[in-house]
Amino acid sequence: MGSIGMAISKTTLVCAPLMAETVEQIMTDMYKAKAQGADLVEIRLDYIKNFQPRQDLETILKKKPLPVLIVYRPKWEGGQYEGDEHTRLEALHTAKELGADYIDFELKVASNLMEEQKINCHSGSKVIVSCYVNGVTPLEEDLNHLVMSMQSTGADIIKLVINATNITEISRIFNLLSYCQVPLIAYSIGERGLISQILCPKFGGFLVYGSMEGNSVPGLPTLENLRQAYKVENIDEDTKVFGLISKPVSHSKGPLLHNPTFRRVKYNAIYVPMFVDDLKDFFSVYSSPEFEFAGFSVGFPYKEAVVEFCDEVHPLAKAIGAVNTIIRRPSDGKWVGYNTDCEASITAIEDALKHQGCTNAETSFDSPLAGKQFVLAGAGGAGRALAVGAKRRGARVVIFDIDFERAKTLAHEVSGEARPFEEVFNFHPEKGAILANATPLGMHPNTDRIPVAEVTLQDYQLVFDSVYTPRKTRLLKDAEAAGAIIVSGVEMFLRQAIGQLSLFTGKEAPEEFMRDIILAKF
């Protein structure tokens, strides 16, 4: 790894935060967390109703099935506790006395206690000094000063939490993790901060947080995903980073497919969701080789816009005007853009037609799409891939998009026809036409929407939906009921991912293995 690679060698721990209101529930949750793969739990005393410090701590600590980190967060640091400060600190000292493995003290309190020499950092309990940064994320130099002041308390471990408004701010966390001389817990809350948790082991963080099943927390991966999908125990400083550039990213199933496949082909890499607000900012920061970001999938709404950030673009992607895959070429570090959506979607449609015995022997094209009317809803990145692919197979493309000018531009490029989006609902196609939805309509959670009138579905021979969450959308259910052949976006997702995997690794993708994952996870 590059200049950022002075990672702490200690294996990163997986911690489950527990915020139950009763000691009984905490005891139950501790056993559940251990079963789900946690190495330790963080217990928030400030959430316990009618908390009795000595009695409750004795119950928790004497019967704990795994190491415990005790936190008693006051209101002034974002917690729930509003009582007397002396009482709160006495409870934390009681936790130390009773054998808690880790005790969390806020920086402000720790500084004062160190002056009064009331913290013994060499007792059985490890002291964590923490700081929550509210508002704007400080510049890297200011964060360094903050970390130095935390280290000066004599803490065994320090903890820094930010609330990033842009994923580029997470780079400051990665730098801190790599250079800090004391074990460091550092991350951002919120969806943009998800990579600060998952990539924590690569940069040497002390622990990563994971939520328990049924207790999801925004910005936290689940314990199951940390252990099963991401396998954080296998991540090290040499692990290459791939990810999905999109907004939003919470719907993505990519990590569930790519990460097990990396392991299958014995390739040391991790695939993570990246909530990106601004492409220019993102590439200006993460193009630096020190972070070892090796490639990306590109999702909504960036497939067209990302083209300008590629140093080179593959001819098919250039013809489409959209990129869904980017790799950093090892020989010179340049970003090269590809499009695996086109062949993935078109071959999925062709294979479904051929499976039903639909051929086109009368045309010069070796494709069942030749000569057919191809009705396309959506002229964005996915729509462009479908339009170009259909045109190359000899289909006649009719394009509907909410941006009529965009539809006309694409129609001109594929010698097709553009129509205003509001007309698609009552559009009556030729008998035997193909319908392809390349809009987000029908995607979870708005699963009841379809782009066309239900009554018109009987005129389509085949209906394809690029949406893959849910697997069978309402559009596909209605089309199937009307007698049409249906093709799920899951099939396109699988095929484009197979192409991506080969580009990411330079190895042949294990297609049957990937298909088995799709069947199990989707």
Coordinates of C-alpha atoms in Angstrom, one line a residue:
M1 CA 0.0 0.0 0.0
G2 CA 1.0 3.6 -0.4
S3 CA 2.0 6.4 2.0
I4 CA -1.1 5.9 4.1
G5 CA -0.3 2.4 5.1
M6 CA 1.0 2.5 8.7
A7 CA -1.9 0.5 10.0
I8 CA -2.1 -1.0 13.5
S9 CA -1.5 -4.7 13.2
K10 CA -4.0 -5.7 15.8
T11 CA -7.1 -7.4 14.4
T12 CA -10.1 -5.0 14.2
L13 CA -12.9 -6.0 16.6
V14 CA -16.6 -6.1 15.8
C15 CA -18.8 -4.3 18.3
A16 CA -22.6 -4.3 18.7
P17 CA -24.2 -1.2 20.3
L18 CA -26.9 -2.0 22.8
M19 CA -29.5 0.6 23.8
A20 CA -32.1 -1.4 25.6
E21 CA -34.2 0.1 28.3
T22 CA -34.0 -2.8 30.8
V23 CA -31.1 -4.8 32.2
E24 CA -33.0 -8.0 31.3
Q25 CA -33.1 -7.0 27.6
I26 CA -29.5 -6.1 27.7
M27 CA -28.6 -9.5 29.0
T28 CA -30.7 -11.1 26.2
D29 CA -29.2 -8.8 23.6
M30 CA -25.6 -9.6 24.7
Y31 CA -26.1 -13.3 24.0
K32 CA -27.8 -12.5 20.6
A33 CA -24.9 -10.2 19.7
K34 CA -22.4 -12.9 20.4
A35 CA -24.3 -15.4 18.4
Q36 CA -24.5 -13.0 15.5
G37 CA -20.7 -12.5 15.5
A38 CA -19.9 -9.6 17.8
D39 CA -16.5 -9.6 19.6
L40 CA -17.8 -7.1 22.2
V41 CA -20.8 -5.0 23.0
E42 CA -21.2 -1.3 23.8
I43 CA -23.8 -0.8 26.5
R44 CA -25.4 2.6 26.8
L45 CA -26.3 3.0 30.4
D46 CA -28.1 6.3 29.6
Y47 CA -30.9 4.3 27.9
I48 CA -31.7 2.2 30.9
K49 CA -34.9 3.2 32.6
N50 CA -34.7 3.6 36.4
F51 CA -31.0 2.8 36.3
Q52 CA -29.5 1.5 39.6
P53 CA -25.7 1.8 39.1
R54 CA -24.2 -0.8 41.4
Q55 CA -27.0 -3.3 41.2
D56 CA -27.5 -3.2 37.5
L57 CA -23.8 -3.1 36.7
E58 CA -23.2 -6.1 38.9
T59 CA -25.9 -8.0 37.0
I60 CA -24.5 -7.0 33.6
L61 CA -20.8 -7.5 34.3
K62 CA -20.9 -10.7 36.4
K63 CA -22.9 -12.5 33.7
K64 CA -21.6 -11.0 30.5
P65 CA -20.9 -13.6 27.8
L66 CA -18.4 -11.3 26.0
P67 CA -16.3 -8.2 26.6
V68 CA -18.2 -5.0 27.5
L69 CA -17.7 -1.4 26.7
I70 CA -19.6 0.9 29.1
V71 CA -20.9 4.3 27.9
Y72 CA -23.0 6.7 30.0
R73 CA -23.5 9.5 27.5
P74 CA -24.8 12.9 28.8
K75 CA -27.2 15.1 27.0
W76 CA -24.4 17.7 26.2
E77 CA -22.6 15.1 24.2
G78 CA -25.6 13.7 22.3
G79 CA -26.7 11.1 24.9
Q80 CA -29.8 10.7 27.1
Y81 CA -28.5 11.3 30.6
E82 CA -29.7 14.6 32.1
G83 CA -28.9 14.1 35.8
D84 CA -26.1 15.1 38.2
E85 CA -22.6 14.9 36.7
H86 CA -21.0 13.6 39.9
T87 CA -23.5 10.7 39.9
R88 CA -22.8 9.8 36.3
L89 CA -19.0 9.7 36.9
E90 CA -19.5 7.7 40.0
A91 CA -21.4 5.1 37.9
L92 CA -18.5 4.9 35.4
H93 CA -16.0 4.4 38.2
T94 CA -18.2 1.7 39.6
A95 CA -18.1 0.0 36.2
K96 CA -14.3 0.1 36.3
E97 CA -14.3 -1.3 39.8
L98 CA -16.6 -4.2 38.8
G99 CA -14.5 -5.2 35.9
A100 CA -15.9 -3.6 32.8
D101 CA -13.4 -4.3 29.9
Y102 CA -13.7 -0.8 28.5
I103 CA -15.0 2.5 29.9
D104 CA -15.8 5.5 27.7
F105 CA -15.1 9.1 29.1
E106 CA -15.9 12.2 27.0
L107 CA -12.8 14.3 26.2
K108 CA -14.0 17.3 28.2
V109 CA -14.5 15.1 31.3
A110 CA -11.3 13.0 30.7
S111 CA -9.2 16.2 30.6
N112 CA -10.5 17.4 33.9
L113 CA -10.2 14.0 35.5
M114 CA -6.6 13.5 34.4
E115 CA -5.8 16.8 36.0
E116 CA -7.3 15.5 39.2
Q117 CA -5.6 12.2 38.6
K118 CA -8.9 10.2 39.1
I119 CA -8.4 8.1 35.9
N120 CA -6.1 5.2 36.3
C121 CA -5.4 4.1 32.7
H122 CA -3.4 1.1 33.9
S123 CA -6.2 -0.6 35.8
G124 CA -8.0 -3.8 34.5
S125 CA -10.4 -1.7 32.5
K126 CA -9.2 0.1 29.3
V127 CA -10.1 3.8 29.1
I128 CA -11.5 5.2 25.9
V129 CA -11.6 8.9 25.5
S130 CA -14.2 10.0 23.0
C131 CA -15.2 13.1 21.2
Y132 CA -18.3 13.7 19.0
V133 CA -17.8 16.5 16.4
N134 CA -21.1 18.3 15.8
G135 CA -21.7 20.3 12.6
V136 CA -19.1 20.8 9.9
T137 CA -16.3 18.2 9.7
P138 CA -13.0 19.9 10.6
L139 CA -10.1 20.1 8.2
E140 CA -7.5 17.4 8.5
E141 CA -5.1 19.6 10.4
D142 CA -7.7 20.5 12.9
L143 CA -8.7 16.8 13.4
N144 CA -5.0 16.0 13.9
H145 CA -4.9 18.6 16.7
L146 CA -8.0 17.2 18.3
V147 CA -6.6 13.7 18.2
M148 CA -3.3 14.9 19.8
S149 CA -5.3 16.5 22.7
M150 CA -7.2 13.2 23.1
Q151 CA -3.9 11.3 23.2
S152 CA -2.5 13.7 25.8
T153 CA -5.1 12.4 28.3
G154 CA -3.2 9.2 28.6
A155 CA -6.1 7.2 27.2
D156 CA -5.6 3.5 26.2
I157 CA -7.9 4.1 23.2
I158 CA -9.4 7.2 21.6
K159 CA -12.7 7.6 19.7
L160 CA -13.6 10.3 17.2
V161 CA -17.1 10.5 15.6
I162 CA -18.1 12.9 12.8
N163 CA -21.2 13.5 10.8
A164 CA -20.0 13.7 7.2
T165 CA -22.1 15.6 4.7
N166 CA -19.9 14.4 1.8
I167 CA -18.2 11.0 1.4
T168 CA -14.9 12.8 0.7
E169 CA -14.7 13.9 4.3
I170 CA -14.3 10.2 5.2
S171 CA -10.8 10.4 3.7
R172 CA -9.7 12.4 6.8
I173 CA -10.8 9.5 9.0
F174 CA -8.8 7.1 6.9
N175 CA -5.7 9.2 7.3
L176 CA -6.2 9.5 11.1
L177 CA -6.6 5.8 11.4
S178 CA -3.4 5.1 9.5
Y179 CA -1.1 7.6 11.4
C180 CA -2.5 7.6 14.9
Q181 CA 0.0 6.2 17.5
V182 CA -2.8 5.1 19.9
P183 CA -5.5 2.6 19.0
L184 CA -8.3 4.7 17.4
I185 CA -12.0 4.2 16.8
A186 CA -13.0 6.8 14.1
Y187 CA -16.0 6.9 11.9
S188 CA -18.9 9.0 10.5
I189 CA -22.5 8.4 11.3
G190 CA -25.2 8.4 8.6
E191 CA -25.4 6.7 5.2
R192 CA -22.4 8.6 3.8
G193 CA -20.3 7.2 6.6
L194 CA -20.9 3.6 5.9
I195 CA -17.5 3.1 4.3
S196 CA -15.8 4.4 7.4
Q197 CA -17.1 1.3 9.2
I198 CA -16.6 -1.3 6.5
L199 CA -13.1 -0.1 5.5
C200 CA -12.0 0.5 9.1
P201 CA -9.9 -2.7 9.2
K202 CA -7.9 -1.7 6.1
F203 CA -6.7 1.5 7.7
G204 CA -6.1 0.0 11.1
G205 CA -9.1 1.0 13.2
F206 CA -9.5 -0.6 16.6
L207 CA -13.1 -1.6 16.1
V208 CA -16.0 -1.5 13.7
Y209 CA -19.7 -1.2 14.8
G210 CA -22.4 -3.5 13.5
S211 CA -26.1 -3.5 14.2
M212 CA -28.0 -6.6 15.4
E213 CA -30.7 -8.2 13.4
G214 CA -33.9 -6.3 13.7
N215 CA -32.2 -3.2 15.2
S216 CA -30.9 -1.4 12.1
V217 CA -29.0 1.8 12.6
P218 CA -28.5 4.3 9.7
G219 CA -24.9 4.1 8.5
L220 CA -24.1 0.9 10.3
P221 CA -23.7 -2.4 8.5
T222 CA -25.4 -5.4 10.2
L223 CA -23.3 -7.9 12.2
E224 CA -24.4 -10.5 9.7
N225 CA -23.1 -8.5 6.7
L226 CA -19.9 -7.7 8.5
R227 CA -19.3 -11.4 9.1
Q228 CA -20.9 -13.0 6.0
A229 CA -20.8 -10.5 3.1
Y230 CA -17.8 -8.4 4.0
K231 CA -15.8 -10.9 6.1
V232 CA -14.1 -8.0 7.9
E233 CA -11.7 -10.3 9.6
N234 CA -10.1 -10.9 6.2
I235 CA -9.6 -7.2 5.3
D236 CA -6.0 -6.0 5.6
E237 CA -3.9 -3.1 4.4
D238 CA -3.4 -4.8 1.0
T239 CA -7.1 -5.2 0.3
K240 CA -8.2 -3.4 -2.9
V241 CA -11.3 -1.3 -2.7
F242 CA -14.2 -1.4 -5.2
G243 CA -17.6 0.0 -4.7
L244 CA -20.9 1.3 -6.1
I245 CA -21.0 5.0 -6.9
S246 CA -24.7 6.0 -6.6
K247 CA -27.3 8.1 -4.8
P248 CA -29.0 6.5 -3.0
V249 CA -27.1 3.2 -2.4
S250 CA -29.1 1.5 0.3
H251 CA -31.0 -0.6 -2.2
S252 CA -27.8 -2.2 -3.7
K253 CA -27.3 -5.9 -3.6
G254 CA -23.8 -5.6 -5.1
P255 CA -21.9 -6.3 -1.9
L256 CA -23.8 -9.5 -1.4
L257 CA -22.7 -10.7 -4.8
H258 CA -19.2 -9.2 -5.4
N259 CA -17.6 -9.9 -2.0
P260 CA -18.3 -13.7 -1.9
T261 CA -17.1 -13.9 -5.5
F262 CA -13.9 -12.1 -4.8
R263 CA -13.2 -14.7 -2.1
R264 CA -14.2 -17.5 -4.5
V265 CA -11.6 -16.4 -7.1
K266 CA -9.0 -15.7 -4.3
Y267 CA -8.8 -12.0 -5.0
N268 CA -8.0 -9.7 -2.0
A269 CA -10.7 -7.1 -2.5
I270 CA -13.7 -5.5 -0.9
Y271 CA -16.8 -4.1 -2.5
V272 CA -18.7 -1.3 -0.6
P273 CA -21.7 1.0 -1.3
M274 CA -20.6 4.6 -1.8
F275 CA -23.1 7.4 -1.3
V276 CA -21.8 10.1 -3.6
D277 CA -23.2 13.6 -3.8
D278 CA -20.6 15.2 -6.2
L279 CA -18.6 13.2 -8.7
K280 CA -15.9 15.9 -9.1
D281 CA -15.3 16.1 -5.4
F282 CA -15.3 12.3 -5.2
F283 CA -12.7 11.7 -7.9
S284 CA -10.5 14.6 -6.8
V285 CA -10.0 12.9 -3.4
Y286 CA -10.2 9.1 -4.0
S287 CA -8.2 9.1 -7.3
S288 CA -5.2 9.3 -5.0
P289 CA -3.4 6.0 -5.1
E290 CA -2.8 6.1 -1.3
F291 CA -6.4 4.9 -0.8
E292 CA -6.2 2.0 -3.2
F293 CA -9.6 2.5 -4.7
A294 CA -9.3 0.2 -7.7
G295 CA -12.6 0.4 -9.5
F296 CA -16.3 1.2 -9.3
S297 CA -19.7 0.2 -10.4
V298 CA -21.7 3.2 -11.4
G299 CA -25.4 3.5 -10.6
F300 CA -28.2 6.0 -10.7
P301 CA -28.0 8.9 -11.4
Y302 CA -24.3 9.0 -12.6
K303 CA -23.9 6.7 -15.5
E304 CA -23.8 9.5 -18.1
A305 CA -22.1 12.2 -16.0
V306 CA -19.2 9.9 -14.9
V307 CA -17.9 9.6 -18.5
E308 CA -16.0 12.9 -18.2
F309 CA -14.1 11.6 -15.2
C310 CA -12.7 8.6 -17.1
D311 CA -9.3 9.0 -18.7
E312 CA -10.3 6.5 -21.4
V313 CA -13.7 5.1 -22.4
H314 CA -14.3 1.7 -24.2
P315 CA -15.8 2.1 -27.7
L316 CA -19.1 0.5 -26.7
A317 CA -19.5 2.7 -23.7
K318 CA -18.5 5.7 -25.8
A319 CA -21.2 4.8 -28.4
I320 CA -23.8 4.4 -25.6
G321 CA -22.7 7.6 -23.8
A322 CA -22.9 5.9 -20.4
V323 CA -20.5 4.0 -18.2
N324 CA -21.4 1.5 -15.5
T325 CA -18.0 0.1 -14.7
I326 CA -14.7 1.9 -14.1
I327 CA -11.3 0.3 -13.4
R328 CA -8.0 1.8 -12.5
R329 CA -5.6 0.3 -15.1
P330 CA -2.6 -1.1 -13.1
S331 CA 0.0 -0.2 -15.7
D332 CA -0.5 3.6 -15.5
G333 CA -3.2 4.3 -12.9
K334 CA -5.7 5.7 -15.4
W335 CA -9.5 5.4 -15.0
V336 CA -11.0 3.4 -17.9
G337 CA -14.8 3.3 -18.4
Y338 CA -16.8 0.4 -19.7
N339 CA -20.5 -0.5 -20.1
T340 CA -21.6 -4.0 -19.2
D341 CA -25.3 -3.0 -19.0
C342 CA -25.8 -3.1 -22.7
E343 CA -25.0 -6.7 -23.5
A344 CA -26.3 -7.9 -20.1
S345 CA -29.8 -6.5 -20.8
I346 CA -30.0 -7.3 -24.5
T347 CA -28.8 -10.9 -24.2
A348 CA -31.2 -11.5 -21.3
I349 CA -34.1 -10.3 -23.5
E350 CA -32.8 -12.3 -26.5
D351 CA -32.3 -15.5 -24.5
A352 CA -35.8 -15.3 -23.0
L353 CA -37.3 -14.9 -26.6
K354 CA -35.2 -17.8 -27.9
H355 CA -36.3 -20.0 -24.9
Q356 CA -39.9 -19.5 -26.0
G357 CA -39.0 -20.4 -29.6
C358 CA -39.0 -16.9 -30.9
T359 CA -36.6 -16.4 -33.8
N360 CA -36.2 -14.1 -36.7
A361 CA -35.0 -16.2 -39.6
E362 CA -36.4 -13.7 -42.2
T363 CA -33.9 -11.0 -41.3
S364 CA -30.2 -10.6 -41.8
F365 CA -29.8 -10.1 -38.1
D366 CA -29.0 -13.1 -35.9
S367 CA -31.3 -11.8 -33.2
P368 CA -35.0 -12.3 -32.3
L369 CA -35.1 -8.5 -31.7
A370 CA -34.5 -7.7 -35.4
G371 CA -37.4 -5.8 -36.9
K372 CA -39.4 -5.6 -33.7
Q373 CA -40.7 -2.4 -32.2
F374 CA -38.7 -1.8 -29.0
V375 CA -40.6 0.5 -26.6
L376 CA -38.3 2.1 -24.0
A377 CA -39.3 4.0 -20.9
G378 CA -36.4 6.1 -19.7
A379 CA -33.4 7.6 -21.5
G380 CA -30.9 7.8 -18.7
G381 CA -27.8 5.6 -18.4
A382 CA -29.6 2.2 -18.4
G383 CA -32.0 3.4 -21.1
R384 CA -29.1 4.5 -23.4
A385 CA -27.5 1.0 -23.0
L386 CA -30.8 -0.7 -23.9
A387 CA -31.5 1.7 -26.9
V388 CA -28.0 1.2 -28.4
G389 CA -28.1 -2.5 -27.9
A390 CA -31.6 -2.9 -29.4
K391 CA -30.6 -0.7 -32.4
R392 CA -27.5 -2.9 -33.0
R393 CA -29.8 -5.9 -33.1
G394 CA -32.0 -4.4 -35.7
A395 CA -34.9 -3.3 -33.5
R396 CA -36.9 -0.1 -34.1
V397 CA -36.7 2.0 -30.9
V398 CA -39.4 4.2 -29.5
I399 CA -38.2 6.3 -26.5
F400 CA -40.2 7.9 -23.7
D401 CA -38.5 10.1 -21.1
I402 CA -39.7 12.7 -18.6
D403 CA -37.0 14.9 -20.3
F404 CA -38.3 15.1 -23.9
E405 CA -35.1 16.7 -25.1
R406 CA -33.1 13.9 -23.7
A407 CA -35.4 11.4 -25.4
K408 CA -35.0 13.2 -28.7
T409 CA -31.3 13.2 -28.4
L410 CA -31.1 9.5 -27.8
A411 CA -33.7 8.8 -30.5
H412 CA -31.5 10.7 -33.0
E413 CA -28.5 8.6 -32.1
V414 CA -30.3 5.3 -32.6
S415 CA -32.4 6.4 -35.6
G416 CA -35.5 5.9 -33.4
E417 CA -38.6 7.9 -32.4
A418 CA -39.0 10.1 -29.3
R419 CA -42.3 10.8 -27.5
P420 CA -43.2 12.8 -24.4
F421 CA -43.3 10.6 -21.3
E422 CA -46.9 11.4 -20.5
E423 CA -47.9 9.5 -23.7
V424 CA -46.3 6.2 -22.6
F425 CA -49.2 5.4 -20.3
N426 CA -51.8 5.1 -23.1
F427 CA -49.4 4.2 -25.9
H428 CA -50.6 1.2 -27.9
P429 CA -47.6 -0.7 -29.4
E430 CA -47.5 -2.9 -32.4
K431 CA -48.5 -6.5 -31.7
G432 CA -45.5 -8.5 -30.6
A433 CA -43.5 -5.4 -29.4
I434 CA -40.9 -5.4 -26.6
L435 CA -41.3 -3.1 -23.6
A436 CA -38.3 -2.2 -21.5
N437 CA -38.5 -0.1 -18.3
A438 CA -35.3 1.8 -17.6
T439 CA -36.8 4.2 -15.0
P440 CA -36.9 3.7 -11.2
L441 CA -40.7 3.3 -11.3
G442 CA -41.6 0.3 -9.2
M443 CA -38.4 0.2 -7.2
H444 CA -38.6 -0.4 -3.4
P445 CA -40.3 1.2 -1.5
N446 CA -42.6 2.6 -4.2
T447 CA -43.4 -0.8 -5.6
D448 CA -47.0 -0.1 -6.8
R449 CA -46.1 2.1 -9.7
I450 CA -45.7 1.0 -13.4
P451 CA -44.8 3.2 -16.4
V452 CA -47.6 2.0 -18.7
A453 CA -51.4 1.3 -18.6
E454 CA -52.1 -2.3 -17.5
V455 CA -54.5 -2.8 -20.4
T456 CA -51.7 -2.2 -23.0
L457 CA -49.5 -5.0 -21.6
Q458 CA -51.4 -7.6 -23.6
D459 CA -49.9 -6.2 -26.8
Y460 CA -46.3 -6.8 -25.8
Q461 CA -44.6 -10.1 -26.5
L462 CA -42.0 -9.5 -23.8
V463 CA -41.6 -7.0 -20.9
F464 CA -38.3 -6.3 -19.3
D465 CA -37.8 -4.3 -16.1
S466 CA -34.4 -3.0 -15.1
V467 CA -35.6 -2.6 -11.5
Y468 CA -34.5 -5.6 -9.4
T469 CA -35.8 -4.7 -6.0
P470 CA -38.3 -6.4 -5.7
R471 CA -37.2 -9.3 -7.9
K472 CA -40.7 -9.5 -9.6
T473 CA -42.0 -5.9 -9.8
R474 CA -45.6 -5.0 -10.2
L475 CA -44.9 -4.3 -13.9
L476 CA -43.7 -7.9 -14.4
K477 CA -46.6 -9.4 -12.4
D478 CA -49.1 -7.5 -14.5
A479 CA -47.3 -8.4 -17.7
E480 CA -47.1 -12.0 -16.9
A481 CA -50.9 -12.0 -16.1
A482 CA -51.5 -10.4 -19.5
G483 CA -49.6 -13.3 -21.2
A484 CA -46.2 -11.6 -21.9
I485 CA -42.8 -13.2 -21.5
I486 CA -41.1 -11.4 -18.6
V487 CA -37.5 -10.7 -17.9
S488 CA -36.4 -9.5 -14.4
G489 CA -33.8 -6.8 -13.7
V490 CA -32.2 -9.5 -11.6
E491 CA -31.0 -11.3 -14.7
M492 CA -29.5 -8.0 -16.1
F493 CA -27.9 -7.4 -12.7
L494 CA -26.3 -10.8 -12.7
R495 CA -25.0 -10.6 -16.3
Q496 CA -23.6 -7.1 -15.9
A497 CA -22.0 -8.1 -12.6
I498 CA -20.3 -11.1 -14.3
G499 CA -18.8 -8.6 -16.8
Q500 CA -17.7 -6.3 -14.0
L501 CA -16.1 -9.0 -12.0
S502 CA -13.9 -10.0 -14.9
L503 CA -12.9 -6.4 -15.4
F504 CA -12.3 -5.8 -11.7
T505 CA -10.1 -8.9 -11.2
G506 CA -8.7 -9.8 -14.6
K507 CA -10.0 -13.3 -14.0
E508 CA -12.8 -15.3 -15.5
A509 CA -16.0 -14.8 -13.4
P510 CA -17.5 -18.0 -11.8
E511 CA -20.9 -17.6 -13.5
E512 CA -22.6 -20.6 -11.8
F513 CA -21.4 -19.6 -8.4
M514 CA -22.7 -16.0 -8.9
R515 CA -26.0 -17.3 -10.2
D516 CA -26.4 -19.5 -7.1
I517 CA -25.8 -16.4 -4.9
I518 CA -28.5 -14.5 -6.8
L519 CA -31.0 -17.4 -6.3
A520 CA -30.2 -17.5 -2.6
K521 CA -30.1 -13.7 -1.8
F522 CA -32.5 -12.1 -4.2

